XYZ file of C-alpha atoms in Angstrom:
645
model
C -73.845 -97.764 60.381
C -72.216 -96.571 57.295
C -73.690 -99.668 55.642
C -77.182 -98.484 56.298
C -76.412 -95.344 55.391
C -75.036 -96.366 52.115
C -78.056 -98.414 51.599
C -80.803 -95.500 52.782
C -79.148 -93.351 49.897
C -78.983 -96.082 47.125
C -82.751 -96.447 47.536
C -83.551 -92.747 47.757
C -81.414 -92.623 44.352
C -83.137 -95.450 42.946
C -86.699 -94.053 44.015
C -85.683 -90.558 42.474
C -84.678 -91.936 39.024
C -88.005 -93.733 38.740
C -89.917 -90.613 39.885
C -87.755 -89.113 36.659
C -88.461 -92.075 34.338
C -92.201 -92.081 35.406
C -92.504 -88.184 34.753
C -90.912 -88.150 31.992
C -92.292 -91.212 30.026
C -95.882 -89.650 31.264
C -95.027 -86.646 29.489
C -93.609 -88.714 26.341
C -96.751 -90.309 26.277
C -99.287 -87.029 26.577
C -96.943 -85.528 23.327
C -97.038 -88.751 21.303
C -101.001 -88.809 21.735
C -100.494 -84.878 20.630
C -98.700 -85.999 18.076
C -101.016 -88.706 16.829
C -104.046 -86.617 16.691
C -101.892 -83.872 14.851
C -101.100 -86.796 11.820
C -104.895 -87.753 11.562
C -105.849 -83.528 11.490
C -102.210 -82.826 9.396
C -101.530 -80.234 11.574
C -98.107 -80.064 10.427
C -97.284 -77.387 12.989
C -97.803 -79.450 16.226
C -96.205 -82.134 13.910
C -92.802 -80.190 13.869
C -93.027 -78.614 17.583
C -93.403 -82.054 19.164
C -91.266 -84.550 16.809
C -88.068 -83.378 18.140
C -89.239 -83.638 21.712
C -89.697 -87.179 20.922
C -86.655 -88.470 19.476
C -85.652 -90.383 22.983
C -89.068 -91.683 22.681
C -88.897 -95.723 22.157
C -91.571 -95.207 19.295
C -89.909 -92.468 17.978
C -89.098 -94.590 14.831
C -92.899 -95.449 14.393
C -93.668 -91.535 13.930
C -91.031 -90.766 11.719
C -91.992 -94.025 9.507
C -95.226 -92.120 9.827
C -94.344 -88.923 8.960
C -92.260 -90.057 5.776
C -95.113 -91.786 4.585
C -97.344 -88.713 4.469
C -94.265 -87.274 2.855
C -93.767 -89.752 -0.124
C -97.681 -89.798 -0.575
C -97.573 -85.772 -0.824
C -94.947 -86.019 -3.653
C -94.968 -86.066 -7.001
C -91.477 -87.323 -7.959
C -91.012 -90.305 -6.522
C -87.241 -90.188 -7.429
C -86.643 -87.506 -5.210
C -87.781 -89.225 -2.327
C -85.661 -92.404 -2.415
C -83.175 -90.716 -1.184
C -84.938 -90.254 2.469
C -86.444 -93.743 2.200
C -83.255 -95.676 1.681
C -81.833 -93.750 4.905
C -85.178 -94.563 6.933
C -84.718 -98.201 5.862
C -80.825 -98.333 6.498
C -80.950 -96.219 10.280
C -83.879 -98.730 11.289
C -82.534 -101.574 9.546
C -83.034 -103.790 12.846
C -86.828 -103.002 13.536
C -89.278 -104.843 11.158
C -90.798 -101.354 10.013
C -87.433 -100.966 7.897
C -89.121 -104.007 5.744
C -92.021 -102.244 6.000
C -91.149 -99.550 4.333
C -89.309 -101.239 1.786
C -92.346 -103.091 0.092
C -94.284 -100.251 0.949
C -91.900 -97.801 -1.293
C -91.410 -100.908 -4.023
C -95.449 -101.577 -4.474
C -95.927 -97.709 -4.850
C -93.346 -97.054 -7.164
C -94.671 -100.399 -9.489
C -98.287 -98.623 -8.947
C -96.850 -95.559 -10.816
C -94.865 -97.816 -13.139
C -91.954 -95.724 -11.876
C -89.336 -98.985 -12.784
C -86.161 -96.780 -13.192
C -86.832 -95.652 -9.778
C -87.776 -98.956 -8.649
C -84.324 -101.090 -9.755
C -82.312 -98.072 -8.551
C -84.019 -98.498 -5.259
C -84.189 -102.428 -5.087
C -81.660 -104.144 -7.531
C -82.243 -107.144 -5.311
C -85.840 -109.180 -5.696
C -87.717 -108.410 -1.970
C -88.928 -111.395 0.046
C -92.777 -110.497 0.495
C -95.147 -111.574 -1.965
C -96.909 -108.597 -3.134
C -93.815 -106.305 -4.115
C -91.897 -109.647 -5.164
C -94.475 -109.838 -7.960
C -94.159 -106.064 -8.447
C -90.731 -106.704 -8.535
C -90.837 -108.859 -11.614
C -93.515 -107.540 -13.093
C -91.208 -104.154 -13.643
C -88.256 -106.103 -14.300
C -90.197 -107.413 -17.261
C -91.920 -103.733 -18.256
C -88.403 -102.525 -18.403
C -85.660 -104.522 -18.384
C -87.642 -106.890 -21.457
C -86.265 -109.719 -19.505
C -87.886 -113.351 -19.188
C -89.233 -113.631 -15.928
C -87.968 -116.655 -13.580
C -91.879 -118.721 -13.487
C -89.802 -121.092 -11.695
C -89.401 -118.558 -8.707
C -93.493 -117.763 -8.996
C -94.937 -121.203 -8.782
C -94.976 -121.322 -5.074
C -96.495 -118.211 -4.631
C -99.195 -118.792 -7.263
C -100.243 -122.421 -5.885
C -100.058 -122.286 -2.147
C -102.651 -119.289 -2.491
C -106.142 -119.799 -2.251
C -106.933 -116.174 -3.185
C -103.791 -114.741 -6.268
C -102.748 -111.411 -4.858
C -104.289 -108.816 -7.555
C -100.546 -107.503 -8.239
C -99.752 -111.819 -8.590
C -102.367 -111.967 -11.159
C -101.234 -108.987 -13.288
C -98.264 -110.346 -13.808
C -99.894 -113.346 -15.209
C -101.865 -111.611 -17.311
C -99.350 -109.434 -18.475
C -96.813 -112.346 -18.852
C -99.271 -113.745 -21.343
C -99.899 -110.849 -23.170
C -96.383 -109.779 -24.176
C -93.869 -112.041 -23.063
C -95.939 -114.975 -24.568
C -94.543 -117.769 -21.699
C -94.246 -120.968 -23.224
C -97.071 -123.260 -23.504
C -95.854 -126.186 -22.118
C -94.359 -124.079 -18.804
C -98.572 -122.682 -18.901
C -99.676 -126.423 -18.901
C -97.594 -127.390 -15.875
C -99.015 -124.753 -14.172
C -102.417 -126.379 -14.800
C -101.388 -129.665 -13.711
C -100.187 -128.297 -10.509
C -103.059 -126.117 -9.839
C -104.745 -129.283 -10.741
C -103.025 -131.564 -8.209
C -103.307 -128.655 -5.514
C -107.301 -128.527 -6.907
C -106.795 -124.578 -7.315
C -110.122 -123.841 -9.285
C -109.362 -120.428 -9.694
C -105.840 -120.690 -10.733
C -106.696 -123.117 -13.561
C -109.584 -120.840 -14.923
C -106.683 -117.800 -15.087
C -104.148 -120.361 -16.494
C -106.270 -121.618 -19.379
C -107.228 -118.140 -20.196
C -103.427 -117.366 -21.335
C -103.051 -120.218 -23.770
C -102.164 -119.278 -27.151
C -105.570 -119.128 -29.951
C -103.851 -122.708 -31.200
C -104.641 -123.789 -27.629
C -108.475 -122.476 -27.745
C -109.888 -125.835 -27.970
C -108.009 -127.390 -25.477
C -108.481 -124.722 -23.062
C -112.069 -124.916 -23.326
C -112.057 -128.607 -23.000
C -110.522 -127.825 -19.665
C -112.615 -125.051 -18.244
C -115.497 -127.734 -19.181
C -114.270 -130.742 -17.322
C -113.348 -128.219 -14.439
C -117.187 -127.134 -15.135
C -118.649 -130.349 -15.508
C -116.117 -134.118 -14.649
C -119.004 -135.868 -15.409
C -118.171 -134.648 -19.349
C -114.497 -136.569 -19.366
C -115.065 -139.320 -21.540
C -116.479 -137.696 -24.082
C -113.766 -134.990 -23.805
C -110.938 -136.961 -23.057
C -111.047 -138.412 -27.227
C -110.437 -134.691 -28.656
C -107.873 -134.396 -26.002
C -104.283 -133.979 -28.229
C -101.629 -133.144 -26.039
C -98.795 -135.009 -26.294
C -97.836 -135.365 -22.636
C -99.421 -138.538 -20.804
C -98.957 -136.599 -17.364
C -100.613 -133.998 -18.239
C -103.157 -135.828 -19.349
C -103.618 -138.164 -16.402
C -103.445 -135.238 -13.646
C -106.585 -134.106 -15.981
C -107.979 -137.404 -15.085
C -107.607 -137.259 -11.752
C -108.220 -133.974 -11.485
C -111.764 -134.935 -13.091
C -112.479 -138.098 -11.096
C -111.722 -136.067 -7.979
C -115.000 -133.861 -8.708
C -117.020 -136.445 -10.133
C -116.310 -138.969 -7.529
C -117.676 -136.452 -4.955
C -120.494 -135.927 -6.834
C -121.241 -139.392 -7.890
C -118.882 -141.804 -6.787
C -120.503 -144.721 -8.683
C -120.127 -142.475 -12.201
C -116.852 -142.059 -11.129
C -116.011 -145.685 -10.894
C -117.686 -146.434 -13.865
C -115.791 -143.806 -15.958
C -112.401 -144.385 -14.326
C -112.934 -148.316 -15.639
C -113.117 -146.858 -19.248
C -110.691 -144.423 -18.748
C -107.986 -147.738 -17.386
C -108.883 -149.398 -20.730
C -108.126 -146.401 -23.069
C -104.660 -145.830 -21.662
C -101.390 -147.993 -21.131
C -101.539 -146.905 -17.413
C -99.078 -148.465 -14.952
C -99.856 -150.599 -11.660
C -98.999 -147.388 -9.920
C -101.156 -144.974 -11.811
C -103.765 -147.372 -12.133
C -103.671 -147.877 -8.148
C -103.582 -143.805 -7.508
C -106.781 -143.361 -9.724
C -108.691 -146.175 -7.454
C -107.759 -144.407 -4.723
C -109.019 -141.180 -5.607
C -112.382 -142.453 -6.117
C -112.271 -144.969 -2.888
C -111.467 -141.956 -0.887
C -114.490 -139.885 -1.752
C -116.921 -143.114 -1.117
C -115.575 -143.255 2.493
C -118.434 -141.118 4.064
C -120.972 -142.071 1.563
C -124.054 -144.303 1.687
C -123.148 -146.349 -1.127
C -124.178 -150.200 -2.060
C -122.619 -153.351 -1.238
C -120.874 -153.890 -4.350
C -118.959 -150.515 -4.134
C -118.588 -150.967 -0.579
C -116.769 -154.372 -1.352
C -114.375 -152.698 -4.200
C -113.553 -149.772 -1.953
C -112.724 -151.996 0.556
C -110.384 -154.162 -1.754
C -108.422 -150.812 -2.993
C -108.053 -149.863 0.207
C -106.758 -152.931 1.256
C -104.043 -152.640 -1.327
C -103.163 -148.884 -1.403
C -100.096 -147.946 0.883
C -101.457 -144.406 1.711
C -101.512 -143.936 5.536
C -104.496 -140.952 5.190
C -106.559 -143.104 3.156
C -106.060 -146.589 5.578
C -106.698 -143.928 8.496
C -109.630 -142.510 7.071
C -111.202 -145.956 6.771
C -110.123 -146.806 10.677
C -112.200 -143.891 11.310
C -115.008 -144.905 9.870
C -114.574 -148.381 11.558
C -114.500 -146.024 14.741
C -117.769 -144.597 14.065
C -119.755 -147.443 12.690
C -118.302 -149.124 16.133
C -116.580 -152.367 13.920
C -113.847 -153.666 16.002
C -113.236 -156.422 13.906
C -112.810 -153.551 10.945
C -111.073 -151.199 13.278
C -108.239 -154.254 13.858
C -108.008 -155.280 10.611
C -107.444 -151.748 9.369
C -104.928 -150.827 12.148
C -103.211 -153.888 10.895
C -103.020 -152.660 6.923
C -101.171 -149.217 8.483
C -97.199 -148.886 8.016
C -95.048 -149.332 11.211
C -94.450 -145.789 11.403
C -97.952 -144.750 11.619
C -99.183 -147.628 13.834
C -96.982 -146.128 16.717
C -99.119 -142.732 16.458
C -100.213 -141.935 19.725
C -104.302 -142.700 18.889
C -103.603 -145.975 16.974
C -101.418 -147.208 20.141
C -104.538 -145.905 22.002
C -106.761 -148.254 19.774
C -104.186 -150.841 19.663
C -104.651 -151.218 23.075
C -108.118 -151.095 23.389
C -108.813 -154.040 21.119
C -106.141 -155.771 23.600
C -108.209 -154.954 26.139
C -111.330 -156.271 24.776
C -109.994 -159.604 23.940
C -108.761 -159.538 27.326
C -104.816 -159.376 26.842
C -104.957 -156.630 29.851
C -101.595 -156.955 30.709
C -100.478 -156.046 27.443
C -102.959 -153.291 26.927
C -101.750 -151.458 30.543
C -98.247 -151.626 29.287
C -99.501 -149.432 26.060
C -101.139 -147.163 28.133
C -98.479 -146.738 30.356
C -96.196 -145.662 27.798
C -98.865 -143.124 26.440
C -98.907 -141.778 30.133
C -95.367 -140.759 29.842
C -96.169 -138.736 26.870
C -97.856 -135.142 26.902
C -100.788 -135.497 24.478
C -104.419 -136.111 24.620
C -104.168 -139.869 24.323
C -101.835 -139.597 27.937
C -104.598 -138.055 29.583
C -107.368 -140.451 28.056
C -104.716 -142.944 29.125
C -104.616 -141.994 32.610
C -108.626 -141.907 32.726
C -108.960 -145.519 31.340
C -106.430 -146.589 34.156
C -108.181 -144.448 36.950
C -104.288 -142.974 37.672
C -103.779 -138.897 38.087
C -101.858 -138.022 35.270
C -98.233 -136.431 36.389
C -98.026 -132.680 34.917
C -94.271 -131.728 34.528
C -94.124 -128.143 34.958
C -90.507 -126.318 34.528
C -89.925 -123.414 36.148
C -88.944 -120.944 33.733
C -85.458 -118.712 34.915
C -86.151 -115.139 36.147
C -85.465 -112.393 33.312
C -81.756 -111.629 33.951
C -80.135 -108.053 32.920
C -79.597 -109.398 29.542
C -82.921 -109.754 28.616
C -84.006 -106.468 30.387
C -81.713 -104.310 28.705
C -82.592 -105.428 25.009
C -83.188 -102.437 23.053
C -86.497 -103.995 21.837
C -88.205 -104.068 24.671
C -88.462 -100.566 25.215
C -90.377 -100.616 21.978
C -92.627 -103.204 22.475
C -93.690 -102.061 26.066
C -94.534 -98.635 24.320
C -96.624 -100.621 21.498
C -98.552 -102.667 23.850
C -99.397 -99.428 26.021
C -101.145 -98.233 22.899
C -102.627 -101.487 21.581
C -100.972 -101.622 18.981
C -100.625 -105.316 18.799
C -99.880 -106.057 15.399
C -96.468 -103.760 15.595
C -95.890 -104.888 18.752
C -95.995 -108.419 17.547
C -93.785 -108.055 14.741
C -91.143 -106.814 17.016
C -91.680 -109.910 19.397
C -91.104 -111.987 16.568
C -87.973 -110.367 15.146
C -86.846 -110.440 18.605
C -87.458 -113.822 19.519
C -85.901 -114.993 16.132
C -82.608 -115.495 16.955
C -82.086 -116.346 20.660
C -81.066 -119.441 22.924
C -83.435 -122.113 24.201
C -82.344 -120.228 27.918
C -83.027 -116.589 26.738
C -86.835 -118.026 25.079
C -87.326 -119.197 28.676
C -86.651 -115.930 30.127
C -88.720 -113.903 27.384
C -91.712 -116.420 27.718
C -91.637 -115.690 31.605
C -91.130 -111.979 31.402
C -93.926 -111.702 28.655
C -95.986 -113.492 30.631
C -95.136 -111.531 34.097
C -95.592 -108.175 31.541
C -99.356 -109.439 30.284
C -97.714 -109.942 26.896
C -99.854 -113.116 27.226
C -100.000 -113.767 23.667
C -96.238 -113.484 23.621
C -95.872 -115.718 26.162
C -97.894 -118.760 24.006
C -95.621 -117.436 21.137
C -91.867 -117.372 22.851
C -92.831 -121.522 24.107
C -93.482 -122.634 20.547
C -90.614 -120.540 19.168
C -88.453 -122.355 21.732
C -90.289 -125.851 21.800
C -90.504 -125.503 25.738
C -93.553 -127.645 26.324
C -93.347 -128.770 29.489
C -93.169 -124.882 30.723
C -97.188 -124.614 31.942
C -97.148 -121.746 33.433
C -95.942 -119.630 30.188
C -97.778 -121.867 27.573
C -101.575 -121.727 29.547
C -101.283 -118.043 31.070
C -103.955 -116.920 33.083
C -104.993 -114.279 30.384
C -107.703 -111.697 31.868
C -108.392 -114.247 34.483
C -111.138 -111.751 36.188
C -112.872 -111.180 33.105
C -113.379 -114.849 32.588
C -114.639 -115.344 36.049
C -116.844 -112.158 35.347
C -118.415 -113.484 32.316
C -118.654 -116.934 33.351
C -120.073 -116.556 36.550
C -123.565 -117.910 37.022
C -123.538 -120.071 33.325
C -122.657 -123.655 33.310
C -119.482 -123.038 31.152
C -116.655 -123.115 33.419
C -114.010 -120.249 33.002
C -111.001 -122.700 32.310
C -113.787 -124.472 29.344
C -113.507 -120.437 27.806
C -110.076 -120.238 28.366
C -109.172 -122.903 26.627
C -111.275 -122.177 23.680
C -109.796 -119.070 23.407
C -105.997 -120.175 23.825
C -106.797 -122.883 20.999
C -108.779 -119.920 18.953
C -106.152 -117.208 19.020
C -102.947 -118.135 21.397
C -104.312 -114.947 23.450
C -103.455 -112.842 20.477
C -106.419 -109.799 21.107
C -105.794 -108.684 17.661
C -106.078 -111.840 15.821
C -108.109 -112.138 12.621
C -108.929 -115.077 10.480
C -109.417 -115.145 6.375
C -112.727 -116.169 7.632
C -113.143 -112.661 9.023
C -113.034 -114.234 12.660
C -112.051 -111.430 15.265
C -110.395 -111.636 18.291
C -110.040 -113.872 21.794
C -112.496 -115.805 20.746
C -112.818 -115.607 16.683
C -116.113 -114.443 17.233
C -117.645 -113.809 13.696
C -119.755 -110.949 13.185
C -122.828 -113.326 12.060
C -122.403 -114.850 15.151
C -122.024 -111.875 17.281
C -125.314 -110.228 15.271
C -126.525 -114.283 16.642
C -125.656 -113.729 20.432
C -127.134 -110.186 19.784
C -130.630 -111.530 19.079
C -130.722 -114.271 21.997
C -129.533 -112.445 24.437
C -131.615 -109.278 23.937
C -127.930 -106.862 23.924
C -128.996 -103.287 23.439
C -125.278 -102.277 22.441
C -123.920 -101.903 19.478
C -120.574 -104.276 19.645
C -120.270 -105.454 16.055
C -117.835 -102.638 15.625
C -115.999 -103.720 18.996
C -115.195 -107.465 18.524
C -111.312 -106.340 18.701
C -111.405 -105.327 22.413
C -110.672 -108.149 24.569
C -113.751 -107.705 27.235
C -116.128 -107.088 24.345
C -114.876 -110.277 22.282
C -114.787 -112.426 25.756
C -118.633 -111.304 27.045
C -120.103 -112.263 23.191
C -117.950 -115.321 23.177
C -118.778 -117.262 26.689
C -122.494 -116.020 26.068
C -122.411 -118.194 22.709
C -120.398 -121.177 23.850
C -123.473 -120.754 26.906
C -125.798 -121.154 24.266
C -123.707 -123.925 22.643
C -123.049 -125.938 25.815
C -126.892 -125.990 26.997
C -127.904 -126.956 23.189
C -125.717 -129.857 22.989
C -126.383 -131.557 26.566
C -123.842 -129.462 28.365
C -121.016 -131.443 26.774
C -117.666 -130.030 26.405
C -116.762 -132.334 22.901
C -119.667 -132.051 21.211
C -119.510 -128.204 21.795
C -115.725 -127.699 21.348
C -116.797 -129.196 17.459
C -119.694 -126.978 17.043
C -117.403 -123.920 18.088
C -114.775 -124.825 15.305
C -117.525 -127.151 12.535
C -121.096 -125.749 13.067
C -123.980 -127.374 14.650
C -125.227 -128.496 11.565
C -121.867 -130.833 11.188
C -122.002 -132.082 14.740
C -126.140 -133.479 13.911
C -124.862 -135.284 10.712
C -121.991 -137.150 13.090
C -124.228 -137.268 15.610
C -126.876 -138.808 13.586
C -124.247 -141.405 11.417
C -122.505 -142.660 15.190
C -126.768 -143.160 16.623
C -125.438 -143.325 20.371
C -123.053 -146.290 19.481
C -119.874 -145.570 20.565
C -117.543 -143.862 23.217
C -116.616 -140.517 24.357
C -113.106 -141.455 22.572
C -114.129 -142.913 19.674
C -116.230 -140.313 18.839
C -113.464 -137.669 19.082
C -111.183 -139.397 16.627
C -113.792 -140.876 14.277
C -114.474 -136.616 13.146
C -113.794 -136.724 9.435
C -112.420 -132.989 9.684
C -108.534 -132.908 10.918
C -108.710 -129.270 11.988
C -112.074 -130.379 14.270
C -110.224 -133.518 15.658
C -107.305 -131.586 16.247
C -109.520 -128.673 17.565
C -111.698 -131.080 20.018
C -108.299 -132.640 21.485
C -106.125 -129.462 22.030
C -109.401 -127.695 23.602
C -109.833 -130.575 26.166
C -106.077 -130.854 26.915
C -105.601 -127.011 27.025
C -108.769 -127.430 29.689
C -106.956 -130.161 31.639
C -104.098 -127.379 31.619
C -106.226 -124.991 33.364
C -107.624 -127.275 35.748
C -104.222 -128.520 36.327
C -103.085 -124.767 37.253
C -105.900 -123.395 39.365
C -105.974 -126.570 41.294
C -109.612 -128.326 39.724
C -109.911 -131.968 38.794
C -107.216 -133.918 36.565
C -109.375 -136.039 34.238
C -109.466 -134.638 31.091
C -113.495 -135.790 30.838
C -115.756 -135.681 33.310
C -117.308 -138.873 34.245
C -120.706 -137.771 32.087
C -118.595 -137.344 29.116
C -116.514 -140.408 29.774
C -119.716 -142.628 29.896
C -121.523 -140.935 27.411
C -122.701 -142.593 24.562
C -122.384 -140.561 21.467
C-alpha cells in the first residue's frame, strides 16, 4: 500500500512540474515574440523590460547576440565596443553564434578600415573565408607585411564566384604590394587547370605593364583557342609548364568547339615543342575526351579510339563504356571494360556489366555468382541485381537505441528545440552540427532516432551520414510530412514515396535549403518553375514569395513532377533526369539511345555524373520507401524494367 502510495505522489509531482515547465515556457515564448517585434520596431523600452525576464530562456543567447548587434551598428567607435564583443564571444564560446559574431565584428571593422582595432581584436587569422581575406587584407594595409598567397590559393580556385572582399585583396595586392610575377602566373595556370574563366581574366589584369603583351595574348586565347597557333610564336615565357597548361587550357575550348581544329592544331603544336610521351599522351586525351559525345567522322572516330585505348585515365575509359552503353555495342562495351584498371573494374556498375556480357555469352553460372555478390551490397546495382534474378532483395534495418539521459540532458538541445519552434532552421542547424561534431558512433544513433522521433527530420538524414550508419532505415528515409504527401499526391499518378524520394535526394528534408542555383526548399523548386506550375495549373495564389514553407514547396513540387511524369510516359527514370537535367537533355539522350537499349543501360549511359547519380539515389531512396510502408521491393516496375529507352 505504501508502494502505491509512493507511486500516486511521484506522478502527481511529475504531472505538476510539467504543468510548471509548460506554463512557464508558454509564457517564455509569448515575451520572446514581444521581444522580437520590439527589435524589428526598436522599441528599446519593451527591449529592456523583457530581456531580463528571459535570461533562463534557451534562446536567450540569440537575443542578446541580437541586441549587441544593434549596439555595435549604433556606434561610432568601434574600439569601444570590442570590449562587449570579446565577452559575448568568450561566455558563448560553445554555441556557433560565438563564430558568428567573430567574423561578423572582423568584416565590419575591415569595412571601416579600423585595422588597429581589428589585430587587437583578432591577432589570430579566422577560419571563414570572407573575414580571412579581410584579415589579410588589413594585415597588409597596416602591418606592410607580404601576404601568405600560399594560404589564398585554395580559396581563390575552388570558387566559382571570388568573394568581393577575396577580390579586393587581389586587386589591392597588385596595386601596392606588387606580388611577384611568376607567383601571378601560377595562379593562371591553376585557374587554368581548374578552367576558372573568371579568375584568369582578374589574374592577367595584375601583371606588371612589361607583362601587357602577354596578358593580352592570354585574355585572347581564353577569348578565342581557335587563335593558339598564331599566338603561341610571340609567346616568351620562359617556363615550359606554363606554357603547356596554356595549351591545354586552349585545346580544352577549342576541342569543344571544334574537335577536328583541335586535333589539327594540337598535331602542330606536338611538332613545335620537345614534349614528353606523357605530355604528349595528356594533350590527346584532352581532345579525345571532348569528341566522345560528338558526331564526328570515321577517321577521328578511329584516332579517338586508339588514344583511348592507350590512356590510363579511368574517367576517360568510363566515359567511352558509356557511350558503348548507349550506342548498345557489347562487343565495345567488353572491350572497354577490359582497358579499365583492376580497381575500377570491381565498381559496383562495371561488375553489373561484367556480368551481363557473361550472361549473354551464356556463362550464367558465372554471371549469378556476380550478382549475388552485388546483392549483398546496399547500392542501386544490389537492387537491379535482385530484379535480374527475380529474388526480394533483403533490407537490413538496425534498430537505432532509445535516447538515454545522456543525450536528453545535453545543454544543446534545449536550444535547438526552441529554434525549430520558431523555424529558424538555419540556427537550428548550425547547432545540430556543432553538436553532432564530436560524439560516438552510439550517441549519433541515439541523436538520429531522437531527431527523428522530435520531427528534426532533416537532422535525422544529417546525424546517419555524420555517423556512417547506413543500414539504420528508419532514421535515414523518415517519413517527413507523411500526410502532406498523401494530401498532395492523392488522385495523380505520382506515388507519394516517388515525391518523397525526390525530395530526400533534393534537400535531405532540410525545409530551408537553398541552392546557388536559387533552388528553394523540399523540393528545390525554382521560382521559374514555380511561375511554370503557376500557369498550368491555373493557381490564383501568389506562392512565389512562399517556396520556403514546407506545404507550399511540397503542393508546387508533386504538381510539376505530375506534369513531368505524364510528359515522359509516366516513367520514374526518365522523369527523375528531367527533375535534376531538363527535358530538353532527356530528348537529346532520348533521341541518341532511339529505343535501343535497357532500362539499365540507359541509367548509366547519362553523360552527366550528378544526373546518374541523381536517377540511382532517387530510385533506391524510392525502394526505401516502399520498403518502409510495406509496397513492392523491385526497384523498377516491370514497365520500366522492359522498357526500351
Amino acid at each position: 500500500m505504501k508502494m502505491i502510495f509512493k507511486c500516486l505522489i511521484l506522478i502527481q509531482f511529475i504531472f505538476f512540474n510539467e504543468n510548471i515547465y509548460a506554463t512557464s515556457i508558454k509564457q517564455q515564448r509569448q515575451n520572446y515574440k514581444q521581444i522580437k517585434t520590439a527589435y524589428i520596431n526598436h522599441d528599446i523600452d519593451i527591449i529592456s523590460s523583457l530581456l531580463p525576464k528571459l535570461k533562463k530562456y534557451p534562446l536567450y543567447p540569440y537575443l542578446q547576440y541580437e541586441f549587441l548587434i544593434k549596439k555595435i551598428k549604433k556606434e561610432n567607435n568601434l574600439a569601444s565596443i570590442q570590449g562587449l564583443v570579446k565577452k559575448f564571444i568568450n561566455k558563448y564560446s560553445d554555441i556557433p553564434i560565438a563564430n558568428s559574431m567573430n567574423n561578423y565584428f572582423i568584416n565590419l571593422l575591415a569595412q571601416h578600415n579600423n585595422g588597429k582595432t581589428l589585430l587587437n581584436f583578432s591577432p589570430n587569422k579566422p577560419k571563414q573565408t570572407q573575414a580571412l581575406c579581410n584579415w589579410y587584407y588589413i594585415k597588409w594595409l597596416f602591418d606592410k607585411k607580404s601576404i601568405n598567397i600560399e594560404a589564398l590559393k585554395k580559396i581563390w580556385l575552388s570558387r566559382v564566384n571570388i568573394l568581393h572582399d577575396c577580390n579586393k585583396l587581389l586587386l589591392i595586392s597588385n596595386k601596392h604590394i606588387k606580388i611577384p610575377s611568376n607567383i601571378i602566373l601560377e595562379l593562371i595556370g591553376f585557374a587554368m587547370k581548374a578552367n576558372n574563366d573568371r579568375l584568369i581574366t582578374c589574374l592577367t589584369k595584375m601583371l606588371p605593364p612589361n607583362y601587357k603583351n602577354f596578358a593580352n595574348l592570354i585574355l585572347q586565347i581564353k577569348n578565342n583557342p581557335s587563335s593558339i597557333l598564331n599566338l603561341i610564336k610571340k609567346m616568351h615565357y620562359s617556363s615550359f609548364n606554363f606554357n603547356l597548361q596554356v595549351i591545354r587550357y586552349s585545346l580544352l575550348h577549342l576541342s569543344r568547339k571544334n574537335p577536328e581544329l583541335a586535333k589539327k592544331t594540337m598535331s602542330i603544336i606536338i611538332k613545335s615543342y620537345h614534349m614528353t610521351p606523357s605530355d604528349i599522351q595528356v594533350l590527346k586525351e584532352i581532345v579525345a575526351n571532348n569528341m566522345i559525345q560528338k558526331n564526328i567522322s570515321n577517321e577521328l572516330n578511329i584516332w579517338r579510339n586508339s588514344v583511348i585505348a592507350n590512356s590510363k585515365s579511368t574517367s576517360l575509359i568510363e566515359q567511352h563504356i558509356r557511350k558503348s552503353l548507349m550506342n548498345n555495342n557489347r562487343t565495345e562495351l567488353k572491350f572497354w571494360i577490359s582497358r579499365l584498371p583492376l580497381k575500377a573494374k570491381e565498381k559496383e556498375e562495371w561488375q553489373y556489366w561484367q556480368a551481363d556480357i557473361l550472361y549473354l555469352q551464356g556463362k550464367k553460372k558465372q554471371a549469378k555468382s556476380i550478382f549475388y555478390k552485388l546483392i549483398k551490397k546496399r547500392n542501386f546495382y544490389s537492387l537491379v541485381a535482385a530484379q535480374r534474378l527475380g529474388i526480394n532483395y533483403f533490407f537490413k534495418n538496425d534498430i537505432a537505441p532509445a535516447p538515454d539521459n545522456t543525450i536528453l540532458t545535453l545543454k544543446e538541445m534545449p536550444r535547438i528545440r526552441e529554434l525549430m519552434y520558431w523555424k529558424q532552421y538555419n540556427l537550428a542547424s548550425n547547432e545540430w552540427n556543432h553538436l553532432i561534431s564530436n560524439k560516438t558512433v552510439r550517441q549519433l544513433k541515439m541523436l538520429a532516432r531522437y531527431a527523428n522521433e522530435q520531427k528534426w527530420w532533416n537532422f535525422s538524414v544529417k546525424t546517419t551520414i555524420q555517423a556512417k550508419i547506413w543500414d539504420n532505415i528508419k532514421e535515414r528515409f523518415p517519413l517527413a510530412w507523411n500526410n502532406l504527401y498523401i494530401k498532395y499526391t492523392n488522385n495523380k499518378n505520382i506515388s507519394k514515396n516517388y515525391a518523397m524520394a525526390i525530395s530526400r535526394q533534393e534537400s535531405g528534408w532540410d525545409p530551408d535549403a537553398h541552392s546557388l542555383m536559387n533552388a528553394i526548399g523540399l523540393m528545390q523548386i525554382e521560382p521559374n518553375t514555380a511561375k511554370q506550375v503557376i500557369k498550368i495549373y491555373h493557381i490564383k495564389d501568389d506562392i512565389i514569395n512562399k517556396l520556403f514553407d514546407p506545404e507550399i514547396n511540397i503542393w508546387i513540387g508533386t504538381n510539376y513532377l505530375e506534369y513531368i511524369f505524364k510528359q515522359l510516359g509516366k516513367n520514374r527514370i526518365l522523369t527523375s533526369a528531367a527533375y535534376n537535367a531538363g527535358l530538353s537533355n532527356i530528348n537529346i539522350w532520348k533521341h541518341r539511345s532511339a529505343g535501343k537499349i535497357n532500362a539499365i543501360a540507359f541509367i548509366e549511359a547519362i553523360p552527366f555524373l550528378e544526373t546518374r547519380q541523381y536517377v540511382k539515389n532517387v530510385l533506391l531512396y524510392n525502394a526505401y520507401y516502399n520498403y518502409l510502408t510495406g509496397k513492392p521491393r523491385n526497384i523498377l516496375t516491370s514497365v520500366e524494367w522492359n522498357h526500351r529507352y
